[in-house]
Short mmCIF file of C-alpha atoms in Angstrom, two decimals:
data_model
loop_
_atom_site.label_atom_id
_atom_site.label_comp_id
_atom_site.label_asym_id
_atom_site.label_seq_id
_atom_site.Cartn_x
_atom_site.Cartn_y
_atom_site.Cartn_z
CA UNK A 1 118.73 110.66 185.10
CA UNK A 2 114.77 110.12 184.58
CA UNK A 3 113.94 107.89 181.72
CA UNK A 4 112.39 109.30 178.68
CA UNK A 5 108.38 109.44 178.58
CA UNK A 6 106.94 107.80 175.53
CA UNK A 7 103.70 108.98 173.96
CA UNK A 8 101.23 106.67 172.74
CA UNK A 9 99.30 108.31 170.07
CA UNK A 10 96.17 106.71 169.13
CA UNK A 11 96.28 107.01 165.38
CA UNK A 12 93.20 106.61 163.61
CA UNK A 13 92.27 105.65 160.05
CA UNK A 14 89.95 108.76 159.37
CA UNK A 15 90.43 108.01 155.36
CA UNK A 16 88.38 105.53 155.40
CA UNK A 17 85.34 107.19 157.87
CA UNK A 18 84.88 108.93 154.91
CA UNK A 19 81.56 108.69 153.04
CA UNK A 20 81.58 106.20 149.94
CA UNK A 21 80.92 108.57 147.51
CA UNK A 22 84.14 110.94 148.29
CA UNK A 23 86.55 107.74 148.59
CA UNK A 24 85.07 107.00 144.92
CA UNK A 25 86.51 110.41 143.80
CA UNK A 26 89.41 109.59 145.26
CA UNK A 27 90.32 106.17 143.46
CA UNK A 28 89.15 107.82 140.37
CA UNK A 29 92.97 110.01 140.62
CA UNK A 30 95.00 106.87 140.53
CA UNK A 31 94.97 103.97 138.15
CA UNK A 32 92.20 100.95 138.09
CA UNK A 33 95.07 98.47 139.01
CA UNK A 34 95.84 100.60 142.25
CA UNK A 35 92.02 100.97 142.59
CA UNK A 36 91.61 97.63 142.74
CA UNK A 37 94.34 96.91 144.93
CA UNK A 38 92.71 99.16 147.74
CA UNK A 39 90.69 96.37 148.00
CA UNK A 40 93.26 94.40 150.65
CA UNK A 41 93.21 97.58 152.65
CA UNK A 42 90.37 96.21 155.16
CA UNK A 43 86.71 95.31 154.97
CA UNK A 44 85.71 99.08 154.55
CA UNK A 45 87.90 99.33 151.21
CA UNK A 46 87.36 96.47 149.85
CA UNK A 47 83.94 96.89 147.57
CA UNK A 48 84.81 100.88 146.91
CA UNK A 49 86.55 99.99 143.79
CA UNK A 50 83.29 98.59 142.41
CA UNK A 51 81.84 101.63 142.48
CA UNK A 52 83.75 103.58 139.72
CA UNK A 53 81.90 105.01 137.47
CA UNK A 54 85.15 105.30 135.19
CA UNK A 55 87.21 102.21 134.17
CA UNK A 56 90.29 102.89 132.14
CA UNK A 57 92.33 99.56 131.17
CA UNK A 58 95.14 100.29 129.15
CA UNK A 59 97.72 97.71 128.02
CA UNK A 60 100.96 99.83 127.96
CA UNK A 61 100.48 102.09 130.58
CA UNK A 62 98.77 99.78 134.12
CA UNK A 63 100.22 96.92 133.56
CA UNK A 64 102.67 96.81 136.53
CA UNK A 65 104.61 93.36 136.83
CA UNK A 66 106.21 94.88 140.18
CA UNK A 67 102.91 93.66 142.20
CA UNK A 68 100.00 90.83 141.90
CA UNK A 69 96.22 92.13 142.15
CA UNK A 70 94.22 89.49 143.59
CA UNK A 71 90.85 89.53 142.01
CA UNK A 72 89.03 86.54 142.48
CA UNK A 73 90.31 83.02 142.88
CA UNK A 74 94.11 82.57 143.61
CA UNK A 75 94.39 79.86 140.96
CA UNK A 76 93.51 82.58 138.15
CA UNK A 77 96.68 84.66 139.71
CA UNK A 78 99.33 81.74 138.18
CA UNK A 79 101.58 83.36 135.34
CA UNK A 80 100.32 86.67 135.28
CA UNK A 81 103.26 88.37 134.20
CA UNK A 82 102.98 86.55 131.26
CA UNK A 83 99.05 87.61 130.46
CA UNK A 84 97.69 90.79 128.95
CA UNK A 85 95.92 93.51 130.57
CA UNK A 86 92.66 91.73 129.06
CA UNK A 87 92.83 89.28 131.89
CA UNK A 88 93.00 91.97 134.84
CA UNK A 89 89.91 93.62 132.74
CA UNK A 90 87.82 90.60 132.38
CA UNK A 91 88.28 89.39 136.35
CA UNK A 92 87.43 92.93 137.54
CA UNK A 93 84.62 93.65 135.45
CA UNK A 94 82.92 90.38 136.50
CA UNK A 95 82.98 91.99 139.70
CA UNK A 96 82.15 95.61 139.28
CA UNK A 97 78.73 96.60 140.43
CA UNK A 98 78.46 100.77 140.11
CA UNK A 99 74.49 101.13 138.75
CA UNK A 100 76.23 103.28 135.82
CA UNK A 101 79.41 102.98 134.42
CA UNK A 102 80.11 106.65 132.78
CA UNK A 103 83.07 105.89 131.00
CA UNK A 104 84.97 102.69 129.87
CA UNK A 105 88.59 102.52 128.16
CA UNK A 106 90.13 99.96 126.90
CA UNK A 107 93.08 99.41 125.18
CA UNK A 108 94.71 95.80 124.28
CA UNK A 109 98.05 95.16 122.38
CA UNK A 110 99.26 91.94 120.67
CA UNK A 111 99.08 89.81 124.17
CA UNK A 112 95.22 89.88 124.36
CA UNK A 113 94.24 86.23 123.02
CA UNK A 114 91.87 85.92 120.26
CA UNK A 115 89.57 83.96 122.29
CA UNK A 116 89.23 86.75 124.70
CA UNK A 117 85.37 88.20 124.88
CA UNK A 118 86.05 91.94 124.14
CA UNK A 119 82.49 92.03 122.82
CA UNK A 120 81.05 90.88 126.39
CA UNK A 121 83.24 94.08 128.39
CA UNK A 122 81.61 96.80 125.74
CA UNK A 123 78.27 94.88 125.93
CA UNK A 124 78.26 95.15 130.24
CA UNK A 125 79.03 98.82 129.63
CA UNK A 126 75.72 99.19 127.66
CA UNK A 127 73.52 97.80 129.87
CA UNK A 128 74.93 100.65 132.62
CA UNK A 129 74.31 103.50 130.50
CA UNK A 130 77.84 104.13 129.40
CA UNK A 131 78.21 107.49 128.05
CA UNK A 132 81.86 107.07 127.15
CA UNK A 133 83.20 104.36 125.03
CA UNK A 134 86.88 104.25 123.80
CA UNK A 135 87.84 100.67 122.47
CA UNK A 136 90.96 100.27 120.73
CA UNK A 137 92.36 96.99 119.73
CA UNK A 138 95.65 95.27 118.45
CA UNK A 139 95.22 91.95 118.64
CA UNK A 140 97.10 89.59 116.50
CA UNK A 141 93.76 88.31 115.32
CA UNK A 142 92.00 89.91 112.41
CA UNK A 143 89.01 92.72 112.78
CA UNK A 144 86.53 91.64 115.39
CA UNK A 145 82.75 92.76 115.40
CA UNK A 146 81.09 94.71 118.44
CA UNK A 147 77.67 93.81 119.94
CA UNK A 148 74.67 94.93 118.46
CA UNK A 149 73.68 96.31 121.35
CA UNK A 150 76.36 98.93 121.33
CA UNK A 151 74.96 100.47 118.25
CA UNK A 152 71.19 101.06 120.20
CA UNK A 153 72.87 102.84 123.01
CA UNK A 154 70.59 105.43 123.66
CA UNK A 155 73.22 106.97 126.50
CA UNK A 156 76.33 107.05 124.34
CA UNK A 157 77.70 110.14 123.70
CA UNK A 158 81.27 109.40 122.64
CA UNK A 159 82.64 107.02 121.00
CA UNK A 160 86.20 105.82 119.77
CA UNK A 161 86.81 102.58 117.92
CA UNK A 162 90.39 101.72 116.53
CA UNK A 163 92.30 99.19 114.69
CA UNK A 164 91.26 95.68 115.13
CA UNK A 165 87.39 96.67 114.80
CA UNK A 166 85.13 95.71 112.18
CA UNK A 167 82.32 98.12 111.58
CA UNK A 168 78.79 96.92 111.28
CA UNK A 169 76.16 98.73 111.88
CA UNK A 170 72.80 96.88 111.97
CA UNK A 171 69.92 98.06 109.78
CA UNK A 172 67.20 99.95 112.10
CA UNK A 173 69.72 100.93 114.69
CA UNK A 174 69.81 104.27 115.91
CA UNK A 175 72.56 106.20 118.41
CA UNK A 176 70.32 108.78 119.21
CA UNK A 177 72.19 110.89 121.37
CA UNK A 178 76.11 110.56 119.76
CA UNK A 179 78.10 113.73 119.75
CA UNK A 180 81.42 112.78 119.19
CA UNK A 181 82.73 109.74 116.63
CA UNK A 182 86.20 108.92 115.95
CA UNK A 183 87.19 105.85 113.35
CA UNK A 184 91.23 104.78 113.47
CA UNK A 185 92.48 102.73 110.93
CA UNK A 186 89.43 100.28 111.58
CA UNK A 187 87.69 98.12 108.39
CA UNK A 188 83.70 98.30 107.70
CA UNK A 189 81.59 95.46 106.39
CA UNK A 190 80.71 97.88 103.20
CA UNK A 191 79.83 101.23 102.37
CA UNK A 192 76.11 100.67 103.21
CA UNK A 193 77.28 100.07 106.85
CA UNK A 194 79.01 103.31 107.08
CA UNK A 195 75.94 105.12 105.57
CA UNK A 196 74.05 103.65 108.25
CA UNK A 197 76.40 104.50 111.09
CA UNK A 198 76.18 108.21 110.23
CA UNK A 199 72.59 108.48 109.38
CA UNK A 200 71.48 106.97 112.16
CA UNK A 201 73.66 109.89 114.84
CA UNK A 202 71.11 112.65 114.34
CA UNK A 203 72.95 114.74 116.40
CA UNK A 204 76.24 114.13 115.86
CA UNK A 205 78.84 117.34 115.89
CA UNK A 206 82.44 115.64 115.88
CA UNK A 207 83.54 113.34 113.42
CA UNK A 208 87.33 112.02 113.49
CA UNK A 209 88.09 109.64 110.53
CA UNK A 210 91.90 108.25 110.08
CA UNK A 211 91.38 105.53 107.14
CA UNK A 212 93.55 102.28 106.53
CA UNK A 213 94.63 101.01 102.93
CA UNK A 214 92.59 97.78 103.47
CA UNK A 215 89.33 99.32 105.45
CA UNK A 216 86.88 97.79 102.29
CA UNK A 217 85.59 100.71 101.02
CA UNK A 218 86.08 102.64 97.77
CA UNK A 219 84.13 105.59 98.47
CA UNK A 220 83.44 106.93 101.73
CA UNK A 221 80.77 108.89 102.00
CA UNK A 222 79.92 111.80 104.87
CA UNK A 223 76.07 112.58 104.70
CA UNK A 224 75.72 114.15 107.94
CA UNK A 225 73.14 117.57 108.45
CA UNK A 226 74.36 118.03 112.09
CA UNK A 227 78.01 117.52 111.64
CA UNK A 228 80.44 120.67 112.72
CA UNK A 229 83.47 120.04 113.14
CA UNK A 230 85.19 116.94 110.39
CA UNK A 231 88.64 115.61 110.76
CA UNK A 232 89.86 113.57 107.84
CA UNK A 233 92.51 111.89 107.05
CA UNK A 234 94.08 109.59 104.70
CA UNK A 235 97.92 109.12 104.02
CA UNK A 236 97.67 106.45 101.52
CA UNK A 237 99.42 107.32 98.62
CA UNK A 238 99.12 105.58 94.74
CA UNK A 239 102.40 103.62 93.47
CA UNK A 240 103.07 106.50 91.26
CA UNK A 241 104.48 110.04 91.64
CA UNK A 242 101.91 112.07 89.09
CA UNK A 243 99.29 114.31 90.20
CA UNK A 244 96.00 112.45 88.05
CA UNK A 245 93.13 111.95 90.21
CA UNK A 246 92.10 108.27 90.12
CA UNK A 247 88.39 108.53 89.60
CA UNK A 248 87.45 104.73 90.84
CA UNK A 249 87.48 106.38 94.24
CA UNK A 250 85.91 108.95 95.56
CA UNK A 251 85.32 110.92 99.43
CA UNK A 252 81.73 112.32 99.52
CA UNK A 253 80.82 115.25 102.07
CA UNK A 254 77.26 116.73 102.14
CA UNK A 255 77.58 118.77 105.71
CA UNK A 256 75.70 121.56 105.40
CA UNK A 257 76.05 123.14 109.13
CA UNK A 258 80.02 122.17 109.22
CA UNK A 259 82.16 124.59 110.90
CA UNK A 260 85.50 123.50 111.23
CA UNK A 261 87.01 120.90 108.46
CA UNK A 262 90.68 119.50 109.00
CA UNK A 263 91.90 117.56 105.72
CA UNK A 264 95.28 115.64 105.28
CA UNK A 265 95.20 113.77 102.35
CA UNK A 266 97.64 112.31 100.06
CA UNK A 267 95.22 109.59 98.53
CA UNK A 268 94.23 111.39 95.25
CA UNK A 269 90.57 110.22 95.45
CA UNK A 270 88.25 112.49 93.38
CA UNK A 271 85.96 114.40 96.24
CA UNK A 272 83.03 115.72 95.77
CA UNK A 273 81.39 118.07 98.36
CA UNK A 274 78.44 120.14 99.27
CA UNK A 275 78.16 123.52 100.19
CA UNK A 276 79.46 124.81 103.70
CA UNK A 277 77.62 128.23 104.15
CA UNK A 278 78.65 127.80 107.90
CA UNK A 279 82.59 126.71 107.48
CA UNK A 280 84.86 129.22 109.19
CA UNK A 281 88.54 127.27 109.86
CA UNK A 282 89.96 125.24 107.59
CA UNK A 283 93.19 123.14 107.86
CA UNK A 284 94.24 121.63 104.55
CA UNK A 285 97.14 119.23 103.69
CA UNK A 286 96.76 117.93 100.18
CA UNK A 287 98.37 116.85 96.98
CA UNK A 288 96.07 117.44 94.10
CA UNK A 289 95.64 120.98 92.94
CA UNK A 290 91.89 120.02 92.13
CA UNK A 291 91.24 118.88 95.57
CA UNK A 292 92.31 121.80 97.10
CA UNK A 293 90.41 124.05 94.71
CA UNK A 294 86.86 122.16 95.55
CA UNK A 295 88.09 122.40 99.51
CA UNK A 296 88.78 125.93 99.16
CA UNK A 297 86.01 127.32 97.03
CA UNK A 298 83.07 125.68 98.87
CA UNK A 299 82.48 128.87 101.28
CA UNK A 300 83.31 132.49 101.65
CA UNK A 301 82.61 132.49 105.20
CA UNK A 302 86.51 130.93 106.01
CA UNK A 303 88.33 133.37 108.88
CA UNK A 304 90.75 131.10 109.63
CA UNK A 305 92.54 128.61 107.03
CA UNK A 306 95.82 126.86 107.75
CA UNK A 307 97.94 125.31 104.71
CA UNK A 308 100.68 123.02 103.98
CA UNK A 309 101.02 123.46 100.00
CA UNK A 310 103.02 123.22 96.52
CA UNK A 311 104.06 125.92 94.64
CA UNK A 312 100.62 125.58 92.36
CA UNK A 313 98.56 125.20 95.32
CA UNK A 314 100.34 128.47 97.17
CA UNK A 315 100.08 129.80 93.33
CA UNK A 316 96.40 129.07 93.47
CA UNK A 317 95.66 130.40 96.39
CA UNK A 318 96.60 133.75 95.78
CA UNK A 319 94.14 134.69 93.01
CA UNK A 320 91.30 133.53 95.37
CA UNK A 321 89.58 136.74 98.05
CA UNK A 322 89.09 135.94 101.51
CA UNK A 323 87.04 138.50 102.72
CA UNK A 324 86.60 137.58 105.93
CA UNK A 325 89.69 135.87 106.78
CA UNK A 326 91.40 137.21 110.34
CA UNK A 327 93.71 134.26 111.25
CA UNK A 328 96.39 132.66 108.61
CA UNK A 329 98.66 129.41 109.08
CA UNK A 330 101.26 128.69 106.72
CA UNK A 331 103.33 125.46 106.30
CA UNK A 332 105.84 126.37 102.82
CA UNK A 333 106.73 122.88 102.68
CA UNK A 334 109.32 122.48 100.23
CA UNK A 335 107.65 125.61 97.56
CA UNK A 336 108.82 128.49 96.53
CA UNK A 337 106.71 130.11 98.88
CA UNK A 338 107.62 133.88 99.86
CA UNK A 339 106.07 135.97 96.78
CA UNK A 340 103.13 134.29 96.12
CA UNK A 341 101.83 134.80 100.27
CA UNK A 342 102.62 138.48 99.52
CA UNK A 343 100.01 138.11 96.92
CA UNK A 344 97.82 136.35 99.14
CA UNK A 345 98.08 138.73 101.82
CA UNK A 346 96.88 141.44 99.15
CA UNK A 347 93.50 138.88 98.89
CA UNK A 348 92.80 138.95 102.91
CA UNK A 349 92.31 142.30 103.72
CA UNK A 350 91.13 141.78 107.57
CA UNK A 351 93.86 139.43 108.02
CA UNK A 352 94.66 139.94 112.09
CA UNK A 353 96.89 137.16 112.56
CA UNK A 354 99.76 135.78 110.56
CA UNK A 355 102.09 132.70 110.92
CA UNK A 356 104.57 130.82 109.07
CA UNK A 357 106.29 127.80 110.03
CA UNK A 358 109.07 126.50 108.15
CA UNK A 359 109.53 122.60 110.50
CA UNK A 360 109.10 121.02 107.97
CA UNK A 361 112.07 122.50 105.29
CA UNK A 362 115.04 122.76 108.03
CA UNK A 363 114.37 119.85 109.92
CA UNK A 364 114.08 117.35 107.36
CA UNK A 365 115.71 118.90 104.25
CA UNK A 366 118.36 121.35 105.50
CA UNK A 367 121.23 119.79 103.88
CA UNK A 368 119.67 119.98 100.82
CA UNK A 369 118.42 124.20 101.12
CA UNK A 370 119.90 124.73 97.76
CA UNK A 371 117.43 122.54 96.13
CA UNK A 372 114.78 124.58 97.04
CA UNK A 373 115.42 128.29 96.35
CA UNK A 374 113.64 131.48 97.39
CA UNK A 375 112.24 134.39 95.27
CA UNK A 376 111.56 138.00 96.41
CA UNK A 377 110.22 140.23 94.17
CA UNK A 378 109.38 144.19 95.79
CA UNK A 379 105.59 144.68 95.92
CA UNK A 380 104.34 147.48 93.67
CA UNK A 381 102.21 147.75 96.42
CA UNK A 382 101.37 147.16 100.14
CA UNK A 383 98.54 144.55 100.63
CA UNK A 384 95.66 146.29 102.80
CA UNK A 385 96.10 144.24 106.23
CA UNK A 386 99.52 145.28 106.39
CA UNK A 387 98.42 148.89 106.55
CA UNK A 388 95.47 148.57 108.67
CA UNK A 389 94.44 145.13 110.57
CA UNK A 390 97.61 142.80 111.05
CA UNK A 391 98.49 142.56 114.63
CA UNK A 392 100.31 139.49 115.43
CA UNK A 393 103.28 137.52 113.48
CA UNK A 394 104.87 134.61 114.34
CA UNK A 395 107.69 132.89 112.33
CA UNK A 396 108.57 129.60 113.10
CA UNK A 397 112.26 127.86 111.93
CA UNK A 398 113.03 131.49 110.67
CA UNK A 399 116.34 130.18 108.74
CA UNK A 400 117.74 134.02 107.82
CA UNK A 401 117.85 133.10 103.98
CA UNK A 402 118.26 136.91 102.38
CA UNK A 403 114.64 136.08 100.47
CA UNK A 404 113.78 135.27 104.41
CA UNK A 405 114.91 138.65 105.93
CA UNK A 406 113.49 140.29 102.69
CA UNK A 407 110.33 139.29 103.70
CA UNK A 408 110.76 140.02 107.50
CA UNK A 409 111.89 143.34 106.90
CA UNK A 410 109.37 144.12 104.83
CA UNK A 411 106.16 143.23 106.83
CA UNK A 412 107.81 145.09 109.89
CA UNK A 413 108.47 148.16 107.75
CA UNK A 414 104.71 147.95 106.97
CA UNK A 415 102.52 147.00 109.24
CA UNK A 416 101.11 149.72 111.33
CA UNK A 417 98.74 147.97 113.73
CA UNK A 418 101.46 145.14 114.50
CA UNK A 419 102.05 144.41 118.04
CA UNK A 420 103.93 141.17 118.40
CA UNK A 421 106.20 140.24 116.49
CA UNK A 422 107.76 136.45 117.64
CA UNK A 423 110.85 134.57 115.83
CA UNK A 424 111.43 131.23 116.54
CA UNK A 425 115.48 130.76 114.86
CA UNK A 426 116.12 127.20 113.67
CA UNK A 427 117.54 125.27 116.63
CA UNK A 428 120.93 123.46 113.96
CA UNK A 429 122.63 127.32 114.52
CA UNK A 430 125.42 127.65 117.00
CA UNK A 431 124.75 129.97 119.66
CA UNK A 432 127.28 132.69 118.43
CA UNK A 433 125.22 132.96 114.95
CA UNK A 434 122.08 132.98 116.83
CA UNK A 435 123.72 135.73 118.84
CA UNK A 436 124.44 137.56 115.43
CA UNK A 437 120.93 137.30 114.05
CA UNK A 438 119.00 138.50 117.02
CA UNK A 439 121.28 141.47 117.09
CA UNK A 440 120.61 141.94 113.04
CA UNK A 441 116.76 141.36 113.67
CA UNK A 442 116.30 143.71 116.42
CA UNK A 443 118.07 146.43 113.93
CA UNK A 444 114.78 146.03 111.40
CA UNK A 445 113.20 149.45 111.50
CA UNK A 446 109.85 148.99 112.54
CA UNK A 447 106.29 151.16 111.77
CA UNK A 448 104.66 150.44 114.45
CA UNK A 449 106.50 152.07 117.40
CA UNK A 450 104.75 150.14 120.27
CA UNK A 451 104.96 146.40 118.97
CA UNK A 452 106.94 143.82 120.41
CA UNK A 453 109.64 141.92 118.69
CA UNK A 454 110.39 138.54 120.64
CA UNK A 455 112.32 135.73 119.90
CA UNK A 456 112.29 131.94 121.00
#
């Protein structure tokens, strides 16, 4: 019996014949940790890491205890499952030499010390031409300022600051080209700061805002000519339960070119805004009835408006025309809800697109439905979209109250240009009732012979 021939294969490490810049690309698909550990690899891997032009250090998601990272001295390597992300940041940053760095992210939890020199990471980023900066911080230590030189970055584009981060934006500083701003739940030296943080972006589009209780100011003010697209919002609500304004504080907007304007607030600060010729989508969430009447009434150019509303607000709503409006989101919340949108649907006649999504009433207050009752009152007559423009309706948490189906069969029974039609039932029913009302739904006569009822 002959023996068995073995092959030798020559295997050869063609990986890492590759050029530089395409093993960049491909450390950019893992995380920096296992960038950094391709260092160990051999003497052709082990200054690619440096290269990145995107660092991403985030506290909860690469630390991995499983595995040490030698980066620099072994002495610094003692304890580290017992040390913060920060540490792995600061010892690889020291060493990172890619001519621009395009992007850096960083986010620290309560491990990072208070002694540690956040400022000096963001401030190494600025001098190579970082276009992306998102810093978020959660120290145990109080609000910490950023380097000046941050706020002169003539490269930045975008940029994120949240929690632990004290706003203070030097006098004469400019961000010329800043697109994108989003503020979490971070504190500002004073309202002059802020005003000088936004004047100074003179091309900013995006501005994200998510306020604190204790962020110092009183009024916040959003002067901004090149602003589009504004995303507030502020969940801080007074000790009591009335509906009065308190006048001692106040939210300021004066943005002209503003398209798109996302509210949630539950503050009750008086507001006082400027006219939006340009605004076209609104989302509002709000609790006084005279906020929502200054949000709503500042343009007639809205086509699509989403709403989470009272009974006054819903109420309110319906003696206002939206000319233009194709697209309509409604969140009932806890109001009576289904005759007043039959009056607002009279008030949109181009109205395209309809939904209504009822989360928040069966997952939070189903046991309590009979608290909340439903009216349904027949139309005297059919609102215009129905007739001619509506083409899509979606129902989410469809609950099969009889004011519910009242309303359901009516809008099929009317619409003529509908052609989907999509029910999502409330997930608490058994299977067997679910059963039942899919069989009772698909019964609804229906005007438009080619549309599409669905369910989910």
């Amino acid at each position: 019996m002959s023996e068995a021939k073995i092959e030798e294969i020559d295997c050869k490490d063609m990986i890492s014949a590759l050029p530089e810049e395409l093993l960049v690309t491909i450390l950019l698909h893992i995380s920096i940790k296992d960038a950094v550990a391709t260092m160990i690899l051999s003497k052709r891997w082990r200054y690619i890491w440096m290269m990145l032009p995107i660092l991403d250090y985030n506290e909860t998601n690469d630390v991995d205890h499983d595995h040490d990272v030698v980066v620099g001295d072994d002495d610094d390597n003692d304890d580290l499952e017992s040390k913060s992300i920060w540490w792995f940041l600061d010892k690889s940053l020291k060493l990172h030499k890619a001519p621009v760095l395009e992007r850096l992210l960083i986010s620290l939890g309560r491990q990072c010390p208070s002694d540690a020199s956040v400022g000096n990471w963001v401030a190494k980023a600025v001098d190579r031409g970082v276009i992306v900066v998102k810093f978020k911080l959660r120290w145990s230590a109080g609000p910490t300022r950023l380097p000046k030189s941050l706020y002169t970055c003539e490269t930045l584009r975008e940029l994120t600051l949240s929690n632990k981060v004290l706003v203070d934006f030097p006098s004469f500083s400019c961000l010329p080209s800043l697109e994108l701003l989003e503020l979490y739940n971070v504190v500002y030296k004073d309202e002059a700061s802020l005003a000088r943080f936004l004047s100074s972006c003179h091309v900013l589009r995006y501005l994200a805002v998510r306020r604190k209780k204790s962020d110092n100011l009183t009024n916040f003010i959003v002067k901004v000519s090149s602003l589009w697209n504004l995303w507030y919002i502020n969940t801080i609500r007074l000790q009591d339960d009335n509906n009065v304004v308190d006048s001692s504080s106040c939210l300021v907007i004066d943005t002209p070119a503003l398209m798109k304007f996302d509210v949630t607030d539950y503050s009750r600060d008086s507001w006082s805004i400027g006219n939006m010729p340009c605004l076209e989508e609104v989302y509002i969430s709000v609790d006084s009835l005279s906020t929502f009447d200054k949000i709503i009434s500042v343009s007639s150019a809205i086509f699509s408006l989403e709403l989470t509303f009272s009974n006054e607000m819903l109420v309110r709503c319906s003696t206002l025309r939206f000319s233009r409006l194709i697209r309509l989101y409604v969140d009932p919340n806890t109001s009576d809800w289904v005759n007043p949108l039959l009056l607002l649907l009279k008030n949109t006649p181009k109205l395209e697109e309809l939904f209504v999504n009822n989360e928040y009433i069966y997952e939070l207050i189903y046991e309590l439905m009979e608290d909340f009752p439903l009216s349904w009152n027949q139309p005297s007559s059919i609102p215009g979209c129905l007739s001619s423009h509506l083409k899509i309706f979606e129902w989410k948490y469809y609950g099969h109250r009889e004011e519910e189906e009242e309303l359901l069969n009516y809008i099929l029974a009317n619409s003529k240009c509908l052609k989907t039609t999509t029910i999502y039932l409330r997930p608490m029913l058994d299977p067997e009732e679910q059963d039942f009302i899919i069989e009772k739904l698909k019964d609804i006569p229906r005007v438009s012979t080619s549309s599409q009822l669905l369910f989910n």
